[in-house]
Tab-separated table of N, CA and C in Angstrom:
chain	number	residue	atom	x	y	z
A	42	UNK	N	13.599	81.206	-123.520
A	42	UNK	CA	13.151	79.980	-124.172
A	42	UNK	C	14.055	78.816	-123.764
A	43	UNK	N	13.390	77.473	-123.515
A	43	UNK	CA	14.305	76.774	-123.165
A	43	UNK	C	15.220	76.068	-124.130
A	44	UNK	N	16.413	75.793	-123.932
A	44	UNK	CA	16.660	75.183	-125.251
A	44	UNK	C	17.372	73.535	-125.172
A	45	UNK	N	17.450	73.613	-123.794
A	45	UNK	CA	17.506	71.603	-123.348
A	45	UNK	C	16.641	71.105	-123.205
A	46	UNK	N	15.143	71.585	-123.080
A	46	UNK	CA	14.068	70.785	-122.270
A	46	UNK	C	12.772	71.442	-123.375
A	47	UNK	N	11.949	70.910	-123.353
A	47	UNK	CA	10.275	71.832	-123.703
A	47	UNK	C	9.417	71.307	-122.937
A	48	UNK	N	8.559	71.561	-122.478
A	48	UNK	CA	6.933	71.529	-121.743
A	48	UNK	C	6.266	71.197	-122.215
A	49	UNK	N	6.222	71.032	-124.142
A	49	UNK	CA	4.845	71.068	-124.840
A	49	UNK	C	4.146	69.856	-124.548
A	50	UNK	N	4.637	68.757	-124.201
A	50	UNK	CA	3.709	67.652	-123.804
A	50	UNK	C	3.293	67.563	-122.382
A	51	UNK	N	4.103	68.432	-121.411
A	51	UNK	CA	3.801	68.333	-120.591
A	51	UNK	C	2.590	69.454	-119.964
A	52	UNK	N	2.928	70.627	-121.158
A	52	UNK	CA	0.872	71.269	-121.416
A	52	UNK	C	-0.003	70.885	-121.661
A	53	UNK	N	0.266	69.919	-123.031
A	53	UNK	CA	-0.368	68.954	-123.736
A	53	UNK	C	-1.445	68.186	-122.823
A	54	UNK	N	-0.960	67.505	-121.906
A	54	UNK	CA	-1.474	66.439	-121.010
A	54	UNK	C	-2.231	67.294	-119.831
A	55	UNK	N	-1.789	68.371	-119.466
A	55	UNK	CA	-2.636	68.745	-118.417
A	55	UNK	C	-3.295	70.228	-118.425
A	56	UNK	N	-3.747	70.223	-119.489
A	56	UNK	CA	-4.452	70.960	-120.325
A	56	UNK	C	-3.996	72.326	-119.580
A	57	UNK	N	-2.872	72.747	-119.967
A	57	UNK	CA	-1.684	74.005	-119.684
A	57	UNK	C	-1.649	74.065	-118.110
A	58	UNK	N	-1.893	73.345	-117.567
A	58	UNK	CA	-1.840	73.337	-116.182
A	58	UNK	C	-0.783	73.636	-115.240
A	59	UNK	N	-0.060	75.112	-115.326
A	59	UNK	CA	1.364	75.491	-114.570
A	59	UNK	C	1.570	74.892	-113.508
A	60	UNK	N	0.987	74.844	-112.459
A	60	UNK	CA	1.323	73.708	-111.184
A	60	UNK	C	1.822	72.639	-111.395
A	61	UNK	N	0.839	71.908	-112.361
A	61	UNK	CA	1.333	70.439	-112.599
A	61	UNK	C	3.176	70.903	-113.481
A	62	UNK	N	3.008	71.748	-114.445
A	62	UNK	CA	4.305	71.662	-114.890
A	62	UNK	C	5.162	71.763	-114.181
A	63	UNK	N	4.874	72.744	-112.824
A	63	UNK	CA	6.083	72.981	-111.902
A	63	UNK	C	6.537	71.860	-111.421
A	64	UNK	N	5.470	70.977	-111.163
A	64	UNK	CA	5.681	69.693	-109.991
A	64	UNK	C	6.700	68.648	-110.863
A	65	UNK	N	6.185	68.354	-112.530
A	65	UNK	CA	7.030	67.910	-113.296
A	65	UNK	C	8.768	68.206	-112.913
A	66	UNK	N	8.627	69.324	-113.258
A	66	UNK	CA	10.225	69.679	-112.780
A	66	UNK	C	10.944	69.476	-112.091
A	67	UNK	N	10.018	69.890	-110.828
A	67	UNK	CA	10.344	69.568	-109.691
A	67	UNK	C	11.079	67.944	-109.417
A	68	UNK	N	10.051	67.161	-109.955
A	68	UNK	CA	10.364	65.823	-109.636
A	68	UNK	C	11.665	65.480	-110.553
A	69	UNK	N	11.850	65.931	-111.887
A	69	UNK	CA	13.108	65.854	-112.296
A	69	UNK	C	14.068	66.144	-112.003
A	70	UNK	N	14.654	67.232	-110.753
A	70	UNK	CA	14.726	67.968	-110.289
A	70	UNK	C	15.489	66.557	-109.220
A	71	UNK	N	14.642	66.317	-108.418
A	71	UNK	CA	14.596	65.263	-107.484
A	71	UNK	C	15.494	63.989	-107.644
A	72	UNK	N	14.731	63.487	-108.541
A	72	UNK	CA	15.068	61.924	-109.352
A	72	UNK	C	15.710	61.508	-110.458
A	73	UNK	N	15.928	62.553	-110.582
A	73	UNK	CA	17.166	62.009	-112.610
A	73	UNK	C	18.324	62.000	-112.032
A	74	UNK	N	18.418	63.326	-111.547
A	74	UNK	CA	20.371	63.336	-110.873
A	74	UNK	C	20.853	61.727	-110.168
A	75	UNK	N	19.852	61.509	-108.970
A	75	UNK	CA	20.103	60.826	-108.214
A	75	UNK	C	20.177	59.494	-109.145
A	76	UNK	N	19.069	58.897	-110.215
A	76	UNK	CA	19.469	57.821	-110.975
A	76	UNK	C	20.385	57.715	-111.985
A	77	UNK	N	20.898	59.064	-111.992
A	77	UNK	CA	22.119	59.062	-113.439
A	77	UNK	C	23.627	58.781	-112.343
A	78	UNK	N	23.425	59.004	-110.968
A	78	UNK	CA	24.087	58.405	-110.273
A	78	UNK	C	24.417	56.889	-110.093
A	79	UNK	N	22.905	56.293	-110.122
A	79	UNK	CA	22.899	54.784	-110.268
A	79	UNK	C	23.184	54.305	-111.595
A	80	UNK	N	23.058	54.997	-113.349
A	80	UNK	CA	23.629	54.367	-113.847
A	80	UNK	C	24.819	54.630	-113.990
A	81	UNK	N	25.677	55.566	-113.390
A	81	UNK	CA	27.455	55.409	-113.354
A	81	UNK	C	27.826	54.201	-112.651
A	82	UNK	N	27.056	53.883	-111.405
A	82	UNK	CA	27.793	53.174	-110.587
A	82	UNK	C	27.238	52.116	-111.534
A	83	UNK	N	26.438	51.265	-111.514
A	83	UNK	CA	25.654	50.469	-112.330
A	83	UNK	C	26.959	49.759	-113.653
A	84	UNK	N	27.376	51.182	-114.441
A	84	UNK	CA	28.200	51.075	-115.544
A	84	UNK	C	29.896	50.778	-115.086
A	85	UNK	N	29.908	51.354	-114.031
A	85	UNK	CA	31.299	51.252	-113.643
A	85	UNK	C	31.494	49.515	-112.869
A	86	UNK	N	30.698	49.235	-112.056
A	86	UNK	CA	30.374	48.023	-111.861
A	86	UNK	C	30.303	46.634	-112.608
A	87	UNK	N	29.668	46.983	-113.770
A	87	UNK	CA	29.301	46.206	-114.875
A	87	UNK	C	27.929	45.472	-114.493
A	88	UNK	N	27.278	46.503	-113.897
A	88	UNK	CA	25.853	45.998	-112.908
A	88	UNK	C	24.668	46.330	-113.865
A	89	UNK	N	24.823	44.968	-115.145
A	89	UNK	CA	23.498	45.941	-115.689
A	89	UNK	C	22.398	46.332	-115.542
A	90	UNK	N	21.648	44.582	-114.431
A	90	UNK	CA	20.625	44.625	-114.030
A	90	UNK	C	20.208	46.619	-113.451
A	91	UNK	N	21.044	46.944	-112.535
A	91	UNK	CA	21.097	48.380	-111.996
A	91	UNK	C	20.792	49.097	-112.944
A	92	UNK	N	22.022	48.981	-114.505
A	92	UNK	CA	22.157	50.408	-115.045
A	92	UNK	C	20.891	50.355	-115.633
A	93	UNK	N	20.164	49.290	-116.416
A	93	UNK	CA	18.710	48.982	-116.827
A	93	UNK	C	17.575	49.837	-115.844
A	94	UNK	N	17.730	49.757	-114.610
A	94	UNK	CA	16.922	49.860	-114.195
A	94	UNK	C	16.605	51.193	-113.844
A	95	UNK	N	17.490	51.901	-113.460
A	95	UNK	CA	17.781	53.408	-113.552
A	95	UNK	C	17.729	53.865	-115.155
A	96	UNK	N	18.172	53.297	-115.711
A	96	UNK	CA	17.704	54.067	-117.064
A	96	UNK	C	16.804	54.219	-117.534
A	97	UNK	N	15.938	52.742	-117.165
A	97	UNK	CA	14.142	52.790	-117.629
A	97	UNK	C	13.405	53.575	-116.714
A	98	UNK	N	13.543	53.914	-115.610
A	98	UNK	CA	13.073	54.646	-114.713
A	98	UNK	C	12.933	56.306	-115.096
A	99	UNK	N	14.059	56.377	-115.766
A	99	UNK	CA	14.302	58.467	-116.374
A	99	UNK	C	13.475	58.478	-117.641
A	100	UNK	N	13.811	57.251	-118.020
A	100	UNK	CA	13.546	57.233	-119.169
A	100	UNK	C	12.084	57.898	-120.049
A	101	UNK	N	10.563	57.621	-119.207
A	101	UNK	CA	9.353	58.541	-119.531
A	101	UNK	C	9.768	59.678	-119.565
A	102	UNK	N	10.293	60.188	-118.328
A	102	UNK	CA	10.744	61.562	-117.785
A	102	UNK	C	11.258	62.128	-118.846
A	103	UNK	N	11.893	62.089	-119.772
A	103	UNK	CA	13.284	62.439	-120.741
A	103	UNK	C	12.401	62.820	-122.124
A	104	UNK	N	11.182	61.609	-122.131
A	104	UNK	CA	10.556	62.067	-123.122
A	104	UNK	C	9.575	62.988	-122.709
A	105	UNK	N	9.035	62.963	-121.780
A	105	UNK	CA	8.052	64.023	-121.239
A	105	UNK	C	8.536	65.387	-121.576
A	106	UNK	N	9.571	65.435	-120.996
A	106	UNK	CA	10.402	66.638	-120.698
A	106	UNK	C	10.794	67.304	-122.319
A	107	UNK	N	10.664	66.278	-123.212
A	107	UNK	CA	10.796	66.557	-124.658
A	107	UNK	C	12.889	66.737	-124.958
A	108	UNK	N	13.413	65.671	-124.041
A	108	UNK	CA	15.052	65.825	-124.093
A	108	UNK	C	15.241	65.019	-124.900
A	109	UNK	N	15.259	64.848	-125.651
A	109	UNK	CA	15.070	63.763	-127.316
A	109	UNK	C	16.928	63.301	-127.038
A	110	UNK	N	17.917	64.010	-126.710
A	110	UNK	CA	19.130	63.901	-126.910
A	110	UNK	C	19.193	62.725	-126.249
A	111	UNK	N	19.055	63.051	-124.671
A	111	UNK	CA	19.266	63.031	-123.588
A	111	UNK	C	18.055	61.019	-123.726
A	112	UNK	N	17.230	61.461	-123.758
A	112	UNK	CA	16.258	60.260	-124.508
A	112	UNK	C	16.923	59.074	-125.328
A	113	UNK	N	17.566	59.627	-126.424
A	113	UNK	CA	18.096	58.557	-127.382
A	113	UNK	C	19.351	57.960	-126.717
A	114	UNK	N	20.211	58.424	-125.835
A	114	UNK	CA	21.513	58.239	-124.685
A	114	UNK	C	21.067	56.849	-123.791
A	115	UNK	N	19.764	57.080	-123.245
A	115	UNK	CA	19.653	56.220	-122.400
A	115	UNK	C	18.903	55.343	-123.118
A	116	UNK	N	18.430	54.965	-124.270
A	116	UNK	CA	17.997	54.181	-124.893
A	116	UNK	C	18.972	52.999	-125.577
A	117	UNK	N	20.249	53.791	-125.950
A	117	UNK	CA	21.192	53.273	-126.081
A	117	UNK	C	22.055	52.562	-124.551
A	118	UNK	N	22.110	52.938	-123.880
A	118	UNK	CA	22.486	52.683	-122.554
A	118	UNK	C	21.721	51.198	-122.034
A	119	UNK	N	20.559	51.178	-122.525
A	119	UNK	CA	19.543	50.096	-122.089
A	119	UNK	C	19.735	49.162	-123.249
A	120	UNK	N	20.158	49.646	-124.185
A	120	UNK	CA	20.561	48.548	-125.443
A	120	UNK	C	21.845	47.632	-124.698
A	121	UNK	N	22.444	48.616	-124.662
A	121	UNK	CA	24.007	48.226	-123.703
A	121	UNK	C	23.688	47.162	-122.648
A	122	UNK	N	22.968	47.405	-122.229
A	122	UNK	CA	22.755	46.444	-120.832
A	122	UNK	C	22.431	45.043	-121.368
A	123	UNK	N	21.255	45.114	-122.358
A	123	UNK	CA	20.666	44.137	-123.183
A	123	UNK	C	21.781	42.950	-123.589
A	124	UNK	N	22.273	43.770	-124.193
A	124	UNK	CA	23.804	42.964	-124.815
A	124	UNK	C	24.874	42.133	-123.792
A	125	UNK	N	24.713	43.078	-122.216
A	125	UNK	CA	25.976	43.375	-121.713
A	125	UNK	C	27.072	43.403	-122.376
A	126	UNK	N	27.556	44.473	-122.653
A	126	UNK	CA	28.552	45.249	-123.557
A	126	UNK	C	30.021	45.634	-122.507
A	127	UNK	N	30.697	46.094	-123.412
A	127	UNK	CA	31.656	46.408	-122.325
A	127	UNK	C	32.038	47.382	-122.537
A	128	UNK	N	32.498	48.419	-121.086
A	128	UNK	CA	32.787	49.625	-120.734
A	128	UNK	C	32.971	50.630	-121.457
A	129	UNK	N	33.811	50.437	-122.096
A	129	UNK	CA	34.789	51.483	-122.820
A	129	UNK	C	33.197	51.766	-124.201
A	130	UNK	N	32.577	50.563	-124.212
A	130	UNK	CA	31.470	50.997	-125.368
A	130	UNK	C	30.430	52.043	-125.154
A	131	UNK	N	30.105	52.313	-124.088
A	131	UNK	CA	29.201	52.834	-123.592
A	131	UNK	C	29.499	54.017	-122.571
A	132	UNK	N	30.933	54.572	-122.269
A	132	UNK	CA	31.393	55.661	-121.764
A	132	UNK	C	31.073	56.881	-122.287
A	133	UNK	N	31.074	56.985	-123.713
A	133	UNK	CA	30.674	58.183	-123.992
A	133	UNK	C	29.418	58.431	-123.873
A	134	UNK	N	28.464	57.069	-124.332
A	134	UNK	CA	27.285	57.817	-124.036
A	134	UNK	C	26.612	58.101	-122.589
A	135	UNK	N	27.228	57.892	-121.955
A	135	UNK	CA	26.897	57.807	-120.148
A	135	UNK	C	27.456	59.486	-120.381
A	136	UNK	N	28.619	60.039	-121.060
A	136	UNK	CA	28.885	61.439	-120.475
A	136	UNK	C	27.646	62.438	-120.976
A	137	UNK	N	27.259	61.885	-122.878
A	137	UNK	CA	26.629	62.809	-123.277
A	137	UNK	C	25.527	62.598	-122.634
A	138	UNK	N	25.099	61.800	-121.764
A	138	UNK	CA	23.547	62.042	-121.430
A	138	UNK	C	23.844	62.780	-120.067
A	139	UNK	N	24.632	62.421	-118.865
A	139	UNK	CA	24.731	63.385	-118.010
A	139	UNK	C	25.361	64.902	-118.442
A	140	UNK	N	25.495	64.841	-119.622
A	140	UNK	CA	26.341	66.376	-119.824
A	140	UNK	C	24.894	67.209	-120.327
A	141	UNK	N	23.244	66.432	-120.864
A	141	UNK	CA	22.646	66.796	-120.816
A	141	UNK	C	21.444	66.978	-119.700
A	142	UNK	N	21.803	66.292	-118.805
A	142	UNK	CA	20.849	66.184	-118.029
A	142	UNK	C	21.221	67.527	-116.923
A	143	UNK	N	22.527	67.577	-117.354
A	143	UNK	CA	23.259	68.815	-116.323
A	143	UNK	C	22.769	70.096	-116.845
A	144	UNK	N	22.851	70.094	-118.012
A	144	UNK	CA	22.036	71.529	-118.895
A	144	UNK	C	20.905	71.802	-118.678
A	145	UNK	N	19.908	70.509	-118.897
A	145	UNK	CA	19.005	70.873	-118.462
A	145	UNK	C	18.541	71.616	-116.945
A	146	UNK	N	19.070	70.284	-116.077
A	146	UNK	CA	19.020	70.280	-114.828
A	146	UNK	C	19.012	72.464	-114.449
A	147	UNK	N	20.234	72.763	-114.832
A	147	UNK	CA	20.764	74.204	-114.630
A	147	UNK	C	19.561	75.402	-115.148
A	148	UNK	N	18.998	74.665	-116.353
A	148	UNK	CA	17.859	75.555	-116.840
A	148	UNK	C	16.708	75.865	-116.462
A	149	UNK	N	16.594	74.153	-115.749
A	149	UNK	CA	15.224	74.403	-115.337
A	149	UNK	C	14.966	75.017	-114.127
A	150	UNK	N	16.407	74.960	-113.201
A	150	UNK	CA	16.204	75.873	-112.045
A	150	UNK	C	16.155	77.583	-112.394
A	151	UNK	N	16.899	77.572	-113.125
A	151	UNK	CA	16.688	78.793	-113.544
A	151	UNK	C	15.820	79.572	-114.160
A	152	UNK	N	14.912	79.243	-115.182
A	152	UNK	CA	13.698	79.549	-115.672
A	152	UNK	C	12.702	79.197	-114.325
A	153	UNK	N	12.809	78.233	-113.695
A	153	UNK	CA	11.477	78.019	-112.571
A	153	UNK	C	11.990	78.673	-111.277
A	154	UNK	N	12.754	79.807	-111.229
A	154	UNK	CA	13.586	79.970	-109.917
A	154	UNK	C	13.610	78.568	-108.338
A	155	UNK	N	13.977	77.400	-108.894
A	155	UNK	CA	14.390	76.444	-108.130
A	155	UNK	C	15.816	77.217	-108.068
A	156	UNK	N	15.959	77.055	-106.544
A	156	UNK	CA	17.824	77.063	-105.831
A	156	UNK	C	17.855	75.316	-106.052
């Protein structure tokens, strides 16, 4: 059972359609890592326009994926930008969302045998 991620909306929508779920993954798989990359640099920079933009980008994904944690992190993150806030405010939540996106990330290869 998974316990970082759920599918149910992503059955929901394609009326249990396993392919499509795989491809879901897949693409998370692809594209979250690489933009949780852009909002470090983004954050470390003080580049909000960036960290905004990478965050709204995961951001469907996170709820699709049903990562509610991981979801409310970058919501806050995009608040952050809003404000432009400063660093030290928004460090932790930059770890807890990559510390979830890493859990997930690990699960879903593993339940979907992705290397």
């Amino acid at each position: 059972m998974a316990l970082h991620y759920n599918l149910a909306k992503v059955y929901e929508i394609s009326a249990n359609d396993a392919d499509f779920a795989q491809q879901i993954v897949e693409l998370f798989l692809q594209e979250v890592p690489a933009e949780i990359q852009h909002i470090k640099e983004g954050i470390k920079a003080k580049d909000f326009k960036k960290t905004y933009a990478a965050a709204h980008k995961i951001k469907p994904t996170l709820d699709l994926l049903g990562m509610d944690l991981a979801y409310d992190e970058v919501n806050l993150i995009m608040n952050w930008t809003k404000k432009e806030g400063k660093k030290k405010e928004i460090k932790e939540n930059f770890k807890l969302l990559k510390a979830q996106i890493d859990l997930s990330s690990k699960e879903i290869k593993k339940n979907h045998n992705i290397k």
